Amino acid sequence: MFRPMLASALLVVATTSSAQEVEPRFRVLVTNDDGIASEGIAALVAALSPMAEVVVSAPQENFSGGSQSVTLFSKTLEVETVAPAGAQARYAVRGSPADAAIFGLLGPGREKPFDMVISGINKGENVGGAVPVSGTIGAARQSAMLGVPAIAVSQQVRTDGKYDYTLAARYTAQIARALHQMGDKAPRLVSINVPTVARGVRLVPAEGDAFTMTGLRKVEEKGAQSTYRAEFAMAANARRERTAPRWPMAISR
């Protein structure tokens, strides 16, 4: 069921550009796990704003790897209203990505509900073993569980550290509009992974791994207390994908 529905959404993207001016604006909550100051979330807001009412509710700091953890079960939630920066409003949440999604939907979204939640754009693809621990996907999953359709979007890791989120943001905005047009027929949760070089769109399983954890390195020791940092290595399949310029944008469940 998923594949034909999303294929229909992509067809809508290609055939409805002439009707964009008369479409009613829909309401989108944007979140992520890289933090409210990330470049990915800024690119997403810029791409969505011409077609949607955009509100941002995102972690105050980077909360990568938080999965769908919810700190609201054990503590109160601190939220700061910050400069809108192109959105209608922005909220910095001292909590997990799922916390930020919950606040957005049950806080500012209580009186004026959102039509969709978009989580991203994550710095690094979320495939294989990264899927269950991803805070980007966790926030989207939490939103879907609260009854709001959600998209998680991630961009492939770059070894040079230079990220341009323009393409990923543009694709995401087009797909978001198309899924909104599908109404109740649209899938409730979609994950988009955008490679560094994209020459098309393909529906694929969320297979492969972007990285693997190789060990822990002790960075500080004070008496009985030690501080460790995880060490990572790029997965072999991720390196192959990076050298394959014809690998298309992957849209996965």
XYZ file of C-alpha atoms in Angstrom:
253
model
C 0.000 0.000 0.000
C 2.824 2.394 0.860
C 4.559 2.379 -2.514
C 1.584 3.204 -4.788
C 0.395 5.909 -2.409
C 3.774 7.631 -2.333
C 4.182 7.151 -6.072
C 0.866 8.982 -6.444
C 2.257 11.759 -4.277
C 5.286 12.117 -6.528
C 2.977 12.271 -9.550
C 1.083 15.091 -7.874
C 4.386 16.950 -7.416
C 5.004 16.745 -11.153
C 1.528 17.705 -12.342
C 0.152 20.384 -10.030
C 2.702 23.192 -10.216
C 0.281 25.378 -12.166
C -2.259 25.202 -9.347
C 0.091 26.239 -6.541
C -1.166 29.834 -6.463
C -4.746 28.851 -5.591
C -3.981 26.122 -3.073
C -4.824 26.970 0.540
C -1.776 27.173 2.793
C -1.435 24.245 5.134
C 0.056 24.306 8.601
C 3.362 22.550 9.310
C 5.265 21.919 12.525
C 9.013 21.574 11.942
C 11.341 19.826 14.379
C 14.656 17.930 14.289
C 17.309 16.297 16.463
C 20.328 18.421 15.458
C 19.039 21.415 17.415
C 17.069 24.546 16.633
C 20.145 26.415 15.335
C 21.029 23.797 12.694
C 21.416 24.687 9.016
C 19.120 21.842 7.991
C 16.122 23.165 9.872
C 16.728 26.683 8.512
C 16.742 25.371 4.926
C 13.531 23.465 5.554
C 11.764 26.537 6.951
C 12.872 28.605 3.949
C 11.553 26.022 1.461
C 8.228 25.503 3.235
C 7.353 29.115 4.081
C 6.090 30.116 0.597
C 3.443 27.367 0.687
C 2.725 26.739 4.371
C 2.318 28.280 7.792
C 5.481 27.100 9.542
C 6.075 26.823 13.282
C 9.317 25.404 14.698
C 9.565 23.408 17.914
C 12.995 21.812 18.212
C 15.531 20.777 20.845
C 17.551 23.655 22.245
C 20.735 21.656 21.628
C 21.824 18.688 19.544
C 19.955 15.560 20.688
C 21.073 13.100 18.010
C 20.520 9.426 18.768
C 17.628 10.171 21.105
C 15.235 7.858 19.245
C 11.676 8.372 20.535
C 12.706 9.045 24.143
C 10.311 11.282 26.065
C 11.651 13.110 29.124
C 8.198 14.500 29.962
C 7.503 11.268 31.831
C 10.136 12.139 34.443
C 10.520 15.930 34.490
C 8.991 19.247 33.490
C 9.774 20.814 30.129
C 11.588 24.138 29.732
C 10.659 26.029 26.561
C 12.063 29.329 25.285
C 10.383 31.434 22.596
C 13.106 32.612 20.206
C 13.249 34.884 17.150
C 11.046 33.494 14.337
C 13.827 33.504 11.684
C 11.421 33.074 8.767
C 8.861 30.941 10.608
C 5.678 32.186 12.247
C 7.107 31.199 15.621
C 10.029 29.193 17.006
C 10.321 27.360 20.310
C 13.586 26.010 21.742
C 12.784 22.987 23.907
C 15.162 21.698 26.574
C 14.372 18.078 25.883
C 14.377 15.332 23.268
C 13.147 15.582 19.661
C 10.001 13.683 20.679
C 9.496 16.169 23.542
C 9.751 19.021 21.041
C 7.183 17.394 18.764
C 4.815 16.800 21.681
C 5.129 20.414 22.826
C 4.476 21.732 19.329
C 1.394 19.575 18.789
C -0.126 19.947 22.248
C 1.087 23.502 22.911
C 0.823 25.946 19.981
C -0.987 23.244 18.005
C -3.768 22.846 20.562
C -5.933 25.758 19.373
C -4.806 25.711 15.746
C -3.853 22.116 14.815
C -1.076 21.262 12.395
C -1.708 19.405 9.151
C 1.739 17.805 9.143
C 4.999 17.468 11.058
C 8.363 17.478 9.276
C 11.462 16.397 11.178
C 14.873 17.359 9.761
C 16.860 17.980 7.744
C 19.199 15.622 9.571
C 22.954 15.825 9.008
C 23.558 12.230 7.942
C 21.325 9.566 6.384
C 19.050 7.466 8.579
C 19.199 3.948 7.175
C 19.842 0.475 8.543
C 20.894 0.440 12.176
C 20.491 4.217 12.480
C 16.713 4.040 12.007
C 15.702 2.796 15.491
C 18.021 5.237 17.314
C 17.402 8.292 15.143
C 15.929 11.274 16.953
C 14.829 12.643 13.580
C 12.703 9.566 12.925
C 11.708 9.340 16.594
C 10.127 12.802 16.503
C 8.256 11.933 13.308
C 7.073 8.632 14.777
C 5.867 10.367 17.938
C 3.915 12.855 15.829
C 2.264 10.075 13.830
C 1.303 8.359 17.090
C -0.415 11.601 18.117
C -2.469 11.455 14.925
C -0.567 13.916 12.721
C 1.068 12.765 9.439
C 4.840 13.109 9.590
C 7.899 13.178 7.357
C 11.468 12.515 8.512
C 14.142 13.820 6.140
C 17.884 13.176 6.281
C 20.853 14.033 4.072
C 23.783 11.740 3.345
C 26.999 12.172 5.328
C 29.738 14.138 3.587
C 33.381 13.413 4.357
C 34.370 17.012 3.570
C 31.841 18.404 6.061
C 30.302 20.738 3.458
C 26.522 20.447 3.469
C 24.067 22.131 1.118
C 20.497 21.391 2.175
C 18.832 23.279 -0.691
C 17.976 20.223 -2.799
C 16.749 18.174 0.157
C 14.615 21.079 1.375
C 13.084 21.629 -2.063
C 12.215 17.948 -2.534
C 10.762 17.761 0.954
C 8.556 20.804 0.427
C 7.217 19.372 -2.848
C 6.514 15.981 -1.310
C 4.904 17.589 1.742
C 2.499 19.515 -0.479
C 1.712 16.403 -2.510
C 1.041 14.275 0.568
C -1.172 17.008 1.983
C -3.186 16.998 -1.250
C -3.704 13.246 -0.879
C -5.520 13.802 2.414
C -6.467 10.627 4.282
C -4.989 8.440 1.524
C -1.450 9.608 2.316
C 0.877 7.437 4.439
C 1.100 8.521 8.066
C 4.888 8.314 8.287
C 7.459 8.759 5.515
C 11.267 8.788 5.757
C 13.262 10.580 3.055
C 17.014 10.074 2.602
C 18.755 12.406 0.166
C 22.213 11.468 -1.203
C 24.911 14.044 -1.849
C 24.283 13.715 -5.605
C 20.630 13.131 -6.500
C 19.432 12.548 -10.072
C 15.960 11.238 -9.511
C 13.622 9.659 -7.002
C 13.288 5.992 -6.078
C 11.292 4.127 -3.439
C 13.662 1.798 -1.594
C 13.942 -0.055 1.729
C 15.856 1.763 4.472
C 18.825 -0.597 4.157
C 22.554 -0.134 4.661
C 24.452 1.725 7.380
C 26.007 5.172 7.336
C 28.418 4.438 10.179
C 29.396 1.904 12.790
C 30.436 2.464 16.404
C 33.957 1.103 16.870
C 34.601 1.749 20.542
C 34.905 4.231 23.394
C 37.804 6.600 24.043
C 38.555 7.956 27.509
C 38.880 11.741 27.230
C 39.105 12.709 30.892
C 39.670 11.094 34.263
C 39.166 12.726 37.656
C 39.554 10.367 40.572
C 36.905 7.674 40.328
C 35.037 9.506 37.553
C 35.906 9.048 33.880
C 34.527 10.663 30.715
C 34.281 8.702 27.477
C 33.536 9.635 23.883
C 32.203 7.198 21.294
C 34.326 6.554 18.211
C 32.745 5.926 14.810
C 33.860 4.685 11.412
C 32.152 5.149 8.054
C 30.385 1.974 6.951
C 31.710 0.301 3.797
C 28.380 0.545 1.972
C 28.160 4.250 2.809
C 31.545 4.815 1.137
C 30.362 2.987 -1.970
C 27.226 5.095 -2.158
C 29.249 8.276 -1.888
C 31.304 7.348 -4.946
C 28.244 6.411 -7.031
C 27.007 9.689 -8.602
C 23.919 8.084 -10.134
C 22.474 6.923 -6.831
C 19.052 8.616 -6.734
C 17.289 10.255 -3.861
C 15.938 7.414 -1.763
C 12.495 7.585 -0.251
C 12.031 4.840 2.284
C 9.439 3.775 4.787
